[in-house]
Amino acid sequence: MDEESAEVAKQTEPVDAQDASVDPVKVPEQIINDLKPPLDFVPPKLKRKRKIVKRKLGVSSKTEKTLVRTTRKIQMKRKPALGPVDQIRLDAKYPLIPDFDVGSPLSIDTPDSCAASLVSTDSDFPDSVIGLSDDDSSYDDAEQGNEDSQSSISGYTSMSSVSVTQSRDNLSSSLSEENGQIRQIKPGEEDTRPRRAVVRVSRFSNLPPFIYFPPAEERGADLPQDLAKNMKWKLSTITPLVVREALKSTGFRLIKSKSGTFQIGRKDRLWRNIRKLEVKFGVNEFGFLPQTYVLPYDLKSLRKAWKKTSSDVPWIIKPPASARGQGIKVIHRWDQLSSARPLVVQEYKNNPYLISGTKFDIRMYVLITSFDPLKIYLYEDGLVRFASMKYSSEMTSLGDNFIHLTNYSINKHCDQYIHNEDAGACKGSKWTLKSLWNYLRNEGADVDELLMRIRDLVIKTVVSGEGVVNRLCNENLKSTYQCYELLGFDILLDTELRPWLLEVNISPSLHSSSSLDVTVKGPLIREVFNLARFHFPSKFNEEKQKEMSKILGIEQEIGSFCMDGRLYSRVLSMGEKEKIEDILLSAESGLRQEWLGSILEDLKPCDIRQLVHYEDEQTQLVNFRKIFPTPESHRYLKYMEYPRYFNLLLDAWENKYSTNRRQGLKLLDSFCCKGIHLEVPQIMSNGATATLEPHSTTSLPIIVDNSC
């Protein structure tokens, strides 16, 4: 071969076969992206084959769609793994979605007793699985973007298909906090946040540790491989970024579900429940919800009320289970009502408190960690959402939703909507709740009095539905583990700064479209998870659990390292049942002093478990404030369907130990050292119960050490 032929042959060799000193020609990535077909590209030849098959077989349009879907599935199976060019395209399209390593799933399994889920996420399962009637099938006030969506956080779930990943380095982005502002860590940027242990021990002995979710300014330390590979939580495609980040900090993902709280989440059910108490206790106590009529049931009553008012009185109509402001209108004529579907017709408050001439409402977050006993926490921060245009009470303006509605999903389409990225500024169409309180204080308003009225409103609203929720819990739950609910309360202030309840969202949105949203919702979700108190899965024997405790540096006597189902058992012994019956009999007299002292004299194992859970929650409070129970909250007990034993127990505990908490904690820890809180009766085949001591090997495979 001559030199010219050899040179030509060398130039035609593959790049990797040439000498390393020769640099290959580099094609710009933009050109590659332009030339590479999209991921859903269908070759023309395949399209022609579809037409031929359709013509020969005479397929209908429905069958053709099935054929198209089948063809795409075959294409996806044949498609090779994503290369760097494909990944670049995906990152550009979805820059805020963390890229989880789905190749190394982990798993968390909880006891079978938790397997009875009341209501599941309505987007994930059909109505037949959710267990609702036809009119309940859309009960969820779901909103997208910054409004209420399926991104709710609720713990009425089996948690048996929960999923987690340990590879946090595979995420494309993270969040960190600097000077009180949450910022996003860009891909490739070094994460300099200090590491924090993701294990938290209880303040009491013989209790398994909890998973700790660190704040945004910290990141969680890695877990041992033997522990990580046994943990698995399911991450939904709609899981918000702030939830992903909170779970990512400890390596976990979440599955969620709902309870019977649609009793206050649906607008029609909310009115009926509050109306019952209003009739019984008066408007002064329960007159915080505007007068409401549920059609078609209240059509005659509405017609009578309509005739008594003039045509200049506005009303607001809402579907009973809508979202994102869909179907909401402000009307003033009878012919504007639609009789084709159920509606909620409500008195329109035309005297709202205005800031810069603009109407607004407040989104407040409420966490309920238990309904029996009832435990309610109110988040100190929230969102203030403004309408986009100046408020007007003229009848001609009623059709303009940018004036009368404050939903973000509506106002974001207005040209006059102003985005606000500064969480501490009183500007734009969205503020933080803390900014509003500062503004009102500067205006001379009594914010403390306003907050007291809002707390009263929240407690009474939850109490109005607690009876139905508790019945559903008793029918469906054998364990109280992970029974919590995060709610969003929408409140309007009138010119006298009187709070009015607009609605309760059982699926408050946790999606974040701005740094202001992240500043509010990021710490919120971390604190919710810490108050929910997740345990590690029961996957290890006693020896392995001791090894894990040693690796993680746990020196306190914890008994079991993993989840112990006895802590959340609802089964009662005969002695416990007798005490409960005696206390409830005393409570029927209505005199608090009849049971206030006696209920704490002989604490049973079920009493100790409830008090331990209650006190352990208090250690995780940062921005949430407990509003029920408190030393003064006993006045709300009369509004409940009937007295509940554990509500009376916590009331008596607060009355005795609220000013001397150390003495109460010392008493509880003395019981826990003896393992009394783990004495759980076992149901025999004949229906009888037998109490199992904590050292009994027939109760659970985990043995509790009483050496403390």
XYZ file of C-alpha atoms in Angstrom:
708
model
C 0.000 0.000 0.000
C 1.424 3.403 -0.970
C 1.632 6.318 1.471
C -1.434 8.057 0.037
C -3.609 4.948 0.395
C -2.321 4.384 3.893
C -3.181 7.954 4.853
C -6.724 7.574 3.480
C -7.170 4.287 5.347
C -5.968 5.883 8.549
C -8.489 8.718 8.195
C -11.345 6.268 7.739
C -10.469 4.228 10.851
C -12.731 4.539 13.917
C -11.600 7.218 16.326
C -10.767 4.805 19.129
C -8.554 2.778 16.761
C -6.439 5.792 15.887
C -3.492 7.094 17.768
C -4.489 8.851 20.992
C -2.563 11.904 19.940
C -5.051 12.617 17.168
C -8.035 14.611 18.456
C -11.388 13.586 16.977
C -13.682 16.229 15.543
C -16.093 17.395 18.313
C -19.628 18.100 17.222
C -21.417 20.744 19.313
C -24.153 19.319 21.579
C -26.727 21.747 20.160
C -26.209 20.302 16.674
C -26.554 16.758 18.068
C -29.781 17.725 19.816
C -31.171 19.244 16.622
C -30.287 16.174 14.541
C -31.368 13.532 17.066
C -35.061 12.576 16.740
C -37.311 13.131 19.769
C -37.879 10.273 22.188
C -41.428 9.696 20.939
C -40.379 9.805 17.253
C -42.308 7.402 15.005
C -40.520 6.469 11.731
C -42.515 7.131 8.525
C -42.173 3.470 7.589
C -43.967 2.441 10.774
C -46.726 4.965 10.096
C -47.283 3.449 6.643
C -47.533 -0.022 8.203
C -50.235 1.239 10.555
C -52.282 2.589 7.643
C -51.952 -0.709 5.751
C -53.054 -2.736 8.785
C -55.963 -0.410 9.399
C -57.094 -0.583 5.783
C -56.889 -4.403 5.618
C -58.546 -5.102 8.955
C -61.021 -2.231 8.934
C -60.076 -1.145 12.433
C -62.147 1.497 14.198
C -60.700 4.688 15.649
C -60.795 3.125 19.140
C -58.914 0.065 17.964
C -56.446 2.300 16.162
C -55.681 4.119 19.407
C -55.042 0.781 21.098
C -52.724 -0.192 18.255
C -50.831 3.083 18.603
C -50.383 2.588 22.342
C -49.183 -0.985 21.812
C -46.705 0.138 19.155
C -45.306 2.793 21.465
C -44.846 0.237 24.226
C -42.878 -1.970 21.843
C -40.757 1.015 20.848
C -40.029 1.854 24.475
C -38.894 -1.710 25.115
C -36.546 -1.577 22.150
C -35.239 1.867 23.026
C -31.678 1.829 24.400
C -30.746 3.438 27.693
C -30.627 7.226 27.741
C -27.311 8.634 26.655
C -25.850 11.976 27.721
C -27.615 13.833 24.903
C -31.006 12.430 25.914
C -30.346 13.262 29.541
C -29.434 16.845 28.647
C -32.741 17.217 26.826
C -34.678 15.854 29.804
C -32.824 18.076 32.283
C -33.615 21.118 30.161
C -37.292 20.194 30.021
C -37.649 19.260 33.693
C -34.966 21.267 35.522
C -36.579 21.125 38.954
C -37.377 17.396 39.066
C -34.684 15.478 40.988
C -33.266 12.547 39.071
C -33.674 9.677 41.541
C -31.708 6.512 41.072
C -34.563 4.077 40.556
C -32.103 1.241 40.168
C -31.554 0.883 43.901
C -34.929 0.964 45.640
C -35.160 0.352 49.364
C -38.252 -0.618 51.388
C -40.143 0.178 54.619
C -42.684 -2.307 55.846
C -44.985 -1.584 58.752
C -47.218 -4.012 60.649
C -50.170 -5.543 58.856
C -52.360 -3.811 61.414
C -51.778 -0.574 59.524
C -52.988 -2.058 56.262
C -56.505 -0.665 56.505
C -56.397 2.598 54.588
C -59.524 4.746 54.762
C -59.251 6.782 51.591
C -56.415 6.821 49.127
C -55.085 9.510 46.839
C -57.840 10.044 44.299
C -55.473 10.487 41.387
C -53.781 7.158 42.001
C -56.793 4.895 42.472
C -60.331 4.726 41.099
C -63.331 5.617 43.201
C -64.084 1.965 43.807
C -60.787 1.628 45.612
C -61.207 4.901 47.490
C -64.460 3.666 48.919
C -66.585 6.746 48.326
C -70.021 7.091 46.876
C -70.528 8.728 43.513
C -70.990 12.189 44.951
C -67.845 11.734 47.010
C -65.647 10.730 44.131
C -64.379 14.243 43.649
C -64.327 15.337 47.258
C -60.680 16.342 47.148
C -60.148 20.095 46.842
C -57.237 19.407 44.527
C -55.340 22.293 43.069
C -52.299 22.473 40.879
C -49.419 24.858 40.942
C -49.716 26.850 44.132
C -53.278 25.921 44.908
C -54.548 22.766 46.519
C -53.456 19.658 44.717
C -53.003 15.974 45.255
C -49.738 16.796 46.979
C -51.362 16.377 50.353
C -49.618 14.903 53.333
C -51.669 12.434 55.262
C -50.828 9.404 57.298
C -54.034 7.384 57.235
C -52.349 4.744 55.143
C -50.869 1.289 55.281
C -47.388 2.562 54.419
C -46.762 -0.978 53.169
C -45.588 0.309 49.813
C -43.361 3.112 50.956
C -40.076 3.710 49.052
C -36.735 5.313 49.587
C -33.396 5.781 47.946
C -30.033 6.188 49.589
C -28.284 7.798 46.621
C -28.836 11.467 47.375
C -25.871 12.415 45.202
C -27.885 11.395 42.130
C -30.299 14.283 42.604
C -29.993 17.057 40.100
C -30.673 19.783 42.664
C -31.049 20.468 46.372
C -32.239 23.260 48.598
C -30.231 25.099 51.230
C -30.985 28.009 53.520
C -28.967 31.203 53.725
C -29.971 34.244 55.788
C -33.477 32.858 56.201
C -33.960 32.422 52.440
C -34.159 29.026 50.756
C -31.988 28.751 47.666
C -31.482 25.965 45.156
C -28.126 24.163 44.913
C -27.319 23.806 41.243
C -26.227 20.466 39.728
C -22.513 19.956 40.161
C -22.267 22.566 42.931
C -20.624 21.331 46.120
C -22.990 20.854 49.030
C -21.219 22.407 52.017
C -24.055 21.981 54.508
C -23.079 20.230 57.768
C -24.270 16.657 58.170
C -26.777 15.751 60.852
C -27.708 12.328 62.214
C -31.019 11.106 60.806
C -31.833 9.132 63.946
C -33.558 10.702 66.958
C -34.021 8.867 70.246
C -37.146 9.306 72.342
C -37.077 11.218 75.599
C -38.345 8.018 77.268
C -36.692 4.651 77.846
C -37.621 1.453 76.013
C -38.934 3.283 72.952
C -37.513 2.721 69.468
C -35.782 5.703 67.818
C -37.366 7.877 65.169
C -36.210 9.056 61.751
C -35.187 12.717 61.915
C -35.696 15.110 59.000
C -33.076 17.889 59.281
C -33.775 21.512 58.273
C -32.687 22.942 54.936
C -29.433 24.338 56.331
C -28.316 20.788 57.225
C -28.145 17.477 55.396
C -28.644 14.002 56.758
C -25.805 11.583 57.367
C -25.703 8.315 55.430
C -27.360 5.255 56.951
C -25.647 1.858 57.264
C -26.046 -0.195 54.106
C -27.805 -3.058 55.911
C -30.423 -0.607 57.152
C -30.750 1.390 53.946
C -31.414 -1.607 51.721
C -34.453 -2.545 53.819
C -36.156 0.818 53.520
C -38.517 1.577 50.691
C -40.947 4.439 50.247
C -42.886 5.127 47.080
C -42.266 8.468 45.374
C -45.231 9.755 43.369
C -44.818 11.648 40.109
C -46.711 14.585 41.654
C -44.654 14.731 44.841
C -43.728 18.423 45.308
C -40.122 19.559 45.340
C -40.184 20.604 49.005
C -41.404 17.117 49.946
C -38.715 15.505 47.814
C -36.073 17.640 49.479
C -37.275 16.840 53.003
C -37.295 13.127 52.234
C -34.024 13.339 50.342
C -32.299 14.748 53.413
C -32.771 11.394 55.115
C -33.022 9.283 51.972
C -36.749 8.646 51.918
C -39.767 9.013 49.658
C -43.402 8.994 50.601
C -46.808 7.488 49.800
C -49.830 9.316 51.129
C -53.546 8.872 51.746
C -56.509 10.516 53.419
C -58.960 9.769 56.175
C -62.606 10.728 56.585
C -61.649 14.394 56.851
C -63.679 15.065 53.711
C -66.383 15.697 56.336
C -64.842 19.135 56.711
C -63.037 19.213 53.348
C -66.197 19.156 51.219
C -68.010 22.479 51.279
C -71.444 20.905 51.706
C -70.361 18.540 54.516
C -68.493 21.358 56.252
C -71.632 23.499 56.357
C -73.850 20.688 57.610
C -71.483 19.746 60.430
C -70.977 23.316 61.588
C -74.669 24.109 61.168
C -75.597 21.314 63.606
C -73.414 22.857 66.285
C -74.624 26.356 65.438
C -78.227 25.304 66.029
C -77.265 23.654 69.311
C -74.850 26.238 70.756
C -75.769 29.463 68.978
C -74.468 31.823 66.324
C -72.076 33.510 68.727
C -70.104 30.275 69.046
C -70.343 28.860 65.507
C -71.271 31.817 63.326
C -67.872 32.043 61.613
C -69.012 30.388 58.357
C -71.094 32.551 55.988
C -74.728 31.483 55.609
C -74.774 28.580 53.165
C -77.411 26.676 51.189
C -76.752 23.260 49.661
C -78.716 22.713 46.456
C -80.968 21.042 45.600
C -81.751 20.150 49.233
C -82.047 23.745 50.487
C -83.680 25.205 47.382
C -86.876 26.306 49.162
C -84.949 27.918 52.012
C -82.717 29.728 49.544
C -85.716 31.047 47.597
C -87.214 32.474 50.784
C -83.925 34.135 51.755
C -83.488 35.462 48.211
C -86.902 37.154 48.238
C -86.072 38.953 51.484
C -82.992 40.569 49.930
C -82.719 43.048 47.099
C -81.214 42.368 43.706
C -78.106 44.288 44.757
C -77.066 41.615 47.283
C -74.358 39.317 45.827
C -74.102 35.568 46.376
C -71.240 33.232 45.592
C -71.851 29.788 44.113
C -69.383 26.905 44.332
C -69.402 23.224 43.386
C -69.280 21.197 46.628
C -66.004 19.481 45.711
C -64.248 21.625 43.149
C -60.713 22.992 43.018
C -58.590 25.804 41.553
C -61.588 28.147 41.586
C -63.368 26.062 38.958
C -67.096 26.679 38.813
C -66.996 29.546 41.335
C -69.052 32.603 40.405
C -70.375 35.703 42.122
C -73.983 36.365 41.102
C -76.912 38.605 42.033
C -79.806 37.282 39.879
C -81.850 34.125 40.401
C -81.632 33.133 36.743
C -77.841 32.844 37.125
C -78.294 29.723 39.256
C -77.839 26.369 37.550
C -80.097 23.475 38.483
C -78.190 20.921 36.431
C -75.755 19.920 39.193
C -75.332 20.193 42.978
C -74.202 23.613 44.155
C -73.249 25.410 47.325
C -74.741 28.906 47.442
C -73.101 31.100 50.053
C -73.560 34.617 51.346
C -70.886 36.738 49.689
C -68.899 38.888 52.101
C -68.758 42.202 50.268
C -66.918 44.064 53.041
C -63.449 42.425 52.949
C -60.425 44.028 54.564
C -58.445 45.599 51.739
C -54.728 46.258 51.376
C -53.914 48.834 48.698
C -57.527 48.486 47.568
C -57.138 44.763 46.859
C -58.960 41.776 48.328
C -56.989 38.875 49.846
C -57.420 35.676 51.821
C -55.173 33.708 54.185
C -53.944 30.112 53.858
C -53.127 28.618 57.259
C -51.750 25.116 57.818
C -53.192 22.854 60.505
C -51.699 19.499 61.507
C -53.813 16.884 63.271
C -51.615 14.086 64.614
C -54.524 12.207 66.156
C -58.322 12.372 66.376
C -58.596 10.172 69.494
C -57.185 11.823 71.483
C -57.595 15.018 69.473
C -54.265 16.838 68.983
C -54.207 19.983 66.822
C -51.193 22.105 65.834
C -51.310 25.454 64.000
C -48.380 26.548 61.825
C -47.109 30.050 62.580
C -46.464 30.965 58.949
C -48.628 30.658 55.856
C -49.570 32.396 52.622
C -51.534 35.573 51.875
C -53.024 35.489 48.363
C -54.241 38.660 46.695
C -56.645 39.262 43.836
C -54.976 40.815 40.817
C -57.210 43.879 40.409
C -58.657 46.535 42.706
C -61.772 45.510 44.593
C -65.148 46.884 43.530
C -68.588 46.308 45.044
C -70.415 47.366 41.890
C -72.797 44.746 40.478
C -71.212 45.161 37.050
C -67.880 43.869 38.401
C -69.217 40.585 39.804
C -68.285 38.650 36.678
C -64.613 39.621 36.921
C -62.839 36.825 38.811
C -59.601 38.836 38.954
C -61.418 41.229 41.307
C -63.414 38.887 43.552
C -61.455 35.605 43.661
C -58.035 35.121 45.233
C -57.149 31.672 43.848
C -53.609 31.616 42.495
C -54.619 29.326 39.624
C -56.986 32.079 38.417
C -55.005 35.231 39.131
C -51.730 33.984 37.653
C -53.321 34.475 34.213
C -53.976 38.159 34.842
C -51.583 40.697 33.331
C -51.631 42.662 36.585
C -50.525 39.719 38.733
C -47.212 40.633 40.433
C -44.839 37.827 41.475
C -43.080 38.200 44.809
C -39.849 36.309 45.540
C -39.038 38.071 48.825
C -40.530 36.232 51.802
C -40.089 39.234 54.068
C -41.535 41.914 51.772
C -45.062 43.302 51.772
C -45.344 43.593 48.009
C -46.716 41.712 45.043
C -49.713 39.394 44.805
C -48.507 36.917 47.423
C -47.113 37.515 50.918
C -46.090 35.315 53.782
C -48.398 35.284 56.784
C -45.679 36.740 59.015
C -45.409 39.718 56.665
C -49.165 40.288 56.963
C -49.017 40.244 60.777
C -46.201 42.819 60.690
C -48.220 44.991 58.302
C -51.338 44.835 60.497
C -49.342 45.657 63.632
C -47.953 48.718 61.894
C -51.533 49.679 61.050
C -52.450 49.505 64.744
C -54.415 46.216 64.618
C -54.564 43.821 67.582
C -52.956 40.808 65.941
C -52.910 38.754 69.151
C -56.692 39.066 69.456
C -57.066 38.116 65.790
C -54.870 35.022 66.240
C -56.916 33.971 69.271
C -60.117 34.141 67.201
C -58.494 32.169 64.373
C -57.366 29.439 66.794
C -60.918 29.266 68.150
C -62.264 28.967 64.593
C -59.827 26.152 63.728
C -60.571 24.092 66.844
C -64.344 24.354 66.434
C -64.121 23.420 62.756
C -62.123 20.268 63.491
C -64.401 19.381 66.398
C -67.440 19.617 64.096
C -66.198 16.617 62.095
C -64.318 14.597 64.707
C -67.269 12.324 65.429
C -67.519 10.979 61.869
C -63.751 10.750 61.483
C -63.425 8.725 64.683
C -66.125 6.314 63.560
C -64.254 5.736 60.303
C -61.005 5.245 62.204
C -62.575 2.674 64.509
C -63.981 0.786 61.534
C -60.794 0.749 59.473
C -57.734 1.062 61.694
C -56.244 -1.480 64.063
C -53.169 0.644 64.730
C -52.738 4.363 65.388
C -49.305 4.499 63.726
C -49.012 7.295 61.121
C -52.571 8.573 61.635
C -52.075 12.254 60.874
C -53.499 14.863 58.496
C -52.262 18.216 57.174
C -55.101 20.635 56.353
C -55.215 24.042 54.684
C -57.655 26.580 56.154
C -58.699 29.472 53.877
C -59.769 32.497 55.928
C -61.123 35.913 54.926
C -60.847 39.035 57.091
C -63.609 41.649 56.947
C -63.266 45.372 57.596
C -63.520 44.774 61.362
C -60.760 42.115 61.152
C -63.244 39.382 61.970
C -62.093 36.025 60.531
C -64.510 34.122 58.274
C -63.899 30.517 57.240
C -64.125 30.096 53.473
C -63.220 26.411 53.157
C -60.953 23.640 54.439
C -58.605 21.900 52.019
C -57.689 18.335 52.870
C -55.065 18.472 50.112
C -53.223 21.769 50.606
C -50.738 22.282 47.826
C -47.073 21.829 48.659
C -45.867 22.707 45.175
C -43.587 25.726 45.024
C -43.266 28.062 42.073
C -41.192 30.699 43.871
C -38.613 31.063 46.618
C -41.358 32.556 48.801
C -43.320 29.293 48.565
C -40.230 27.247 49.383
C -39.460 29.433 52.409
C -42.904 28.675 53.844
C -43.457 25.089 52.733
C -39.935 23.679 53.103
C -39.714 23.988 56.911
C -43.414 23.097 57.117
C -43.082 19.661 55.583
C -39.941 18.799 57.554
C -41.697 19.578 60.802
C -44.763 17.601 59.731
C -42.580 14.531 59.143
C -40.814 14.942 62.481
C -44.124 15.287 64.325
C -45.442 12.210 62.495
C -42.513 10.261 64.038
C -41.457 7.585 61.574
C -39.786 4.426 62.889
C -37.336 2.126 61.147
C -38.888 -1.062 59.667
C -39.022 -4.300 61.633
C -36.578 -6.205 59.455
C -33.845 -7.263 61.886
C -33.472 -9.708 64.750
C -32.473 -8.632 68.239
C -28.736 -9.056 67.633
C -28.803 -7.050 64.413
C -30.794 -4.280 66.079
C -28.171 -3.941 68.796
C -25.513 -3.750 66.085
C -27.407 -0.954 64.321
C -27.767 0.962 67.578
C -24.032 0.695 68.166
C -23.159 1.824 64.621
C -25.436 4.873 64.912
C -24.060 5.759 68.346
C -27.283 5.264 70.333
C -26.335 4.940 74.000
C -29.782 5.335 75.561
C -31.727 2.201 76.447
C -34.221 1.894 73.593
C -35.333 -1.726 73.923
C -36.088 -2.185 70.248
C -34.322 -0.375 67.415
C -37.142 -1.007 64.942
C -40.859 -0.316 64.846
C -42.723 -1.963 67.767
C -46.395 -2.425 66.945
C -47.385 -2.634 70.595
C -46.824 1.106 70.974
C -49.742 1.803 68.624
C -52.112 -1.033 69.489
C -55.798 -0.235 69.979
C -56.593 -3.465 71.824
C -57.592 -2.942 75.482
C -57.340 -5.280 78.453
C -60.255 -5.913 80.780
C -58.726 -3.644 83.434
C -58.340 -0.832 80.927
C -61.915 -1.213 79.705
C -63.268 -1.096 83.267
C -61.377 2.100 84.056
C -62.555 3.766 80.829
C -66.172 2.878 81.577
C -65.929 4.285 85.108
C -64.382 7.571 83.938
C -66.907 8.048 81.130
C -69.723 7.357 83.589
C -68.368 10.121 85.821
C -68.036 12.455 82.810
C -71.749 12.136 82.012
C -72.527 14.399 84.951
C -70.837 17.256 83.105
C -68.763 18.155 86.146
C -65.066 18.232 85.319
C -63.987 17.721 88.910
C -65.702 14.317 88.964
C -62.944 12.703 86.896
C -60.132 15.274 86.754
C -58.136 13.786 89.622
C -59.143 10.123 89.505
C -58.175 9.534 85.864
C -54.472 10.005 86.681
C -54.427 7.996 89.915
C -53.937 4.542 88.374
C -52.347 4.891 84.939
C -52.886 1.847 82.723
C -50.561 0.758 79.864
C -52.860 2.371 77.279
C -52.742 5.625 79.279
C -48.954 5.586 79.386
C -48.690 4.952 75.638
C -50.917 7.913 74.816
C -49.084 10.233 77.206
C -45.685 9.110 75.895
C -46.737 9.839 72.297
C -48.132 13.198 73.350
C -45.020 14.335 75.231
C -42.670 13.031 72.556
C -44.431 15.172 69.939
C -43.788 18.301 71.976
C -40.018 17.867 71.547
C -40.350 18.375 67.758
C -42.263 21.656 67.789
C -40.455 24.481 65.988
C -42.938 26.571 63.985
C -46.081 24.625 64.869
C -47.945 25.689 68.007
C -50.186 23.328 69.938
C -53.701 24.712 70.204
C -55.438 21.552 71.461
C -55.160 20.249 74.137
C -54.043 23.074 76.416
C -54.828 23.913 80.055
C -57.679 26.123 78.780
C -59.013 23.918 75.951
C -61.351 21.862 78.148
C -64.165 24.263 77.239
C -64.263 22.708 73.762
C -65.037 19.225 75.113
C -68.724 20.085 75.391
C -68.937 20.589 71.611
C -67.852 17.029 70.844
C -70.265 14.284 69.928
C -69.727 12.656 73.313
C -66.877 12.501 75.864
C -63.865 10.486 74.736
C -61.681 8.927 77.378
C -58.287 9.882 75.946
C -59.399 13.505 75.482
C -60.227 13.570 79.190
C -56.865 11.965 79.965
C -54.865 14.646 78.152
C -57.011 17.377 79.660
C -56.264 16.106 83.157
C -52.563 15.758 82.292
C -52.352 19.356 81.064
C -54.236 20.577 84.117
C -51.799 18.876 86.504
C -48.422 19.016 84.753
C -48.534 22.028 82.395
C -46.682 24.119 84.972
C -44.475 21.260 86.178
C -43.681 19.271 83.057
C -40.475 17.791 84.491
C -42.380 15.936 87.200
C -44.775 14.418 84.675
C -41.934 13.341 82.357
C -40.120 11.703 85.257
C -43.267 9.762 86.156
C -43.760 8.505 82.600
C -40.125 7.478 82.232
C -40.346 5.415 85.418
C -43.187 3.422 83.835
C -41.275 3.071 80.559
C -38.183 1.762 82.342
C -40.345 -1.079 83.643
C -41.832 -1.688 80.199
C -45.406 -1.161 81.390
C -46.243 0.811 78.256
C -45.612 -2.348 76.190
C -48.135 -4.521 78.016
C -50.649 -5.246 75.275
C -53.469 -7.816 75.471
C -53.533 -10.581 72.891
C -56.855 -11.594 71.350
C -57.486 -15.310 71.778
C -59.320 -17.506 69.301
C -62.395 -17.491 71.576
C -62.502 -13.694 71.622
C -61.045 -13.323 75.108
C -57.958 -11.208 75.823
C -54.812 -12.016 77.750
C -52.331 -9.348 78.825
C -48.796 -9.877 77.561
C -45.970 -8.640 79.715
C -43.198 -6.748 77.922
C -40.787 -9.642 78.367
C -43.190 -12.158 76.838
C -41.867 -13.702 73.623
C -45.394 -14.449 72.413
C -46.298 -10.794 71.827
C -43.670 -9.639 69.358
C -40.289 -11.035 68.347
C -38.535 -7.949 69.761
C -37.524 -8.362 73.411
C -37.504 -5.307 75.674
C -34.642 -4.904 78.120
C -35.880 -3.841 81.581
C -32.403 -3.251 82.987
C -32.872 0.543 83.163
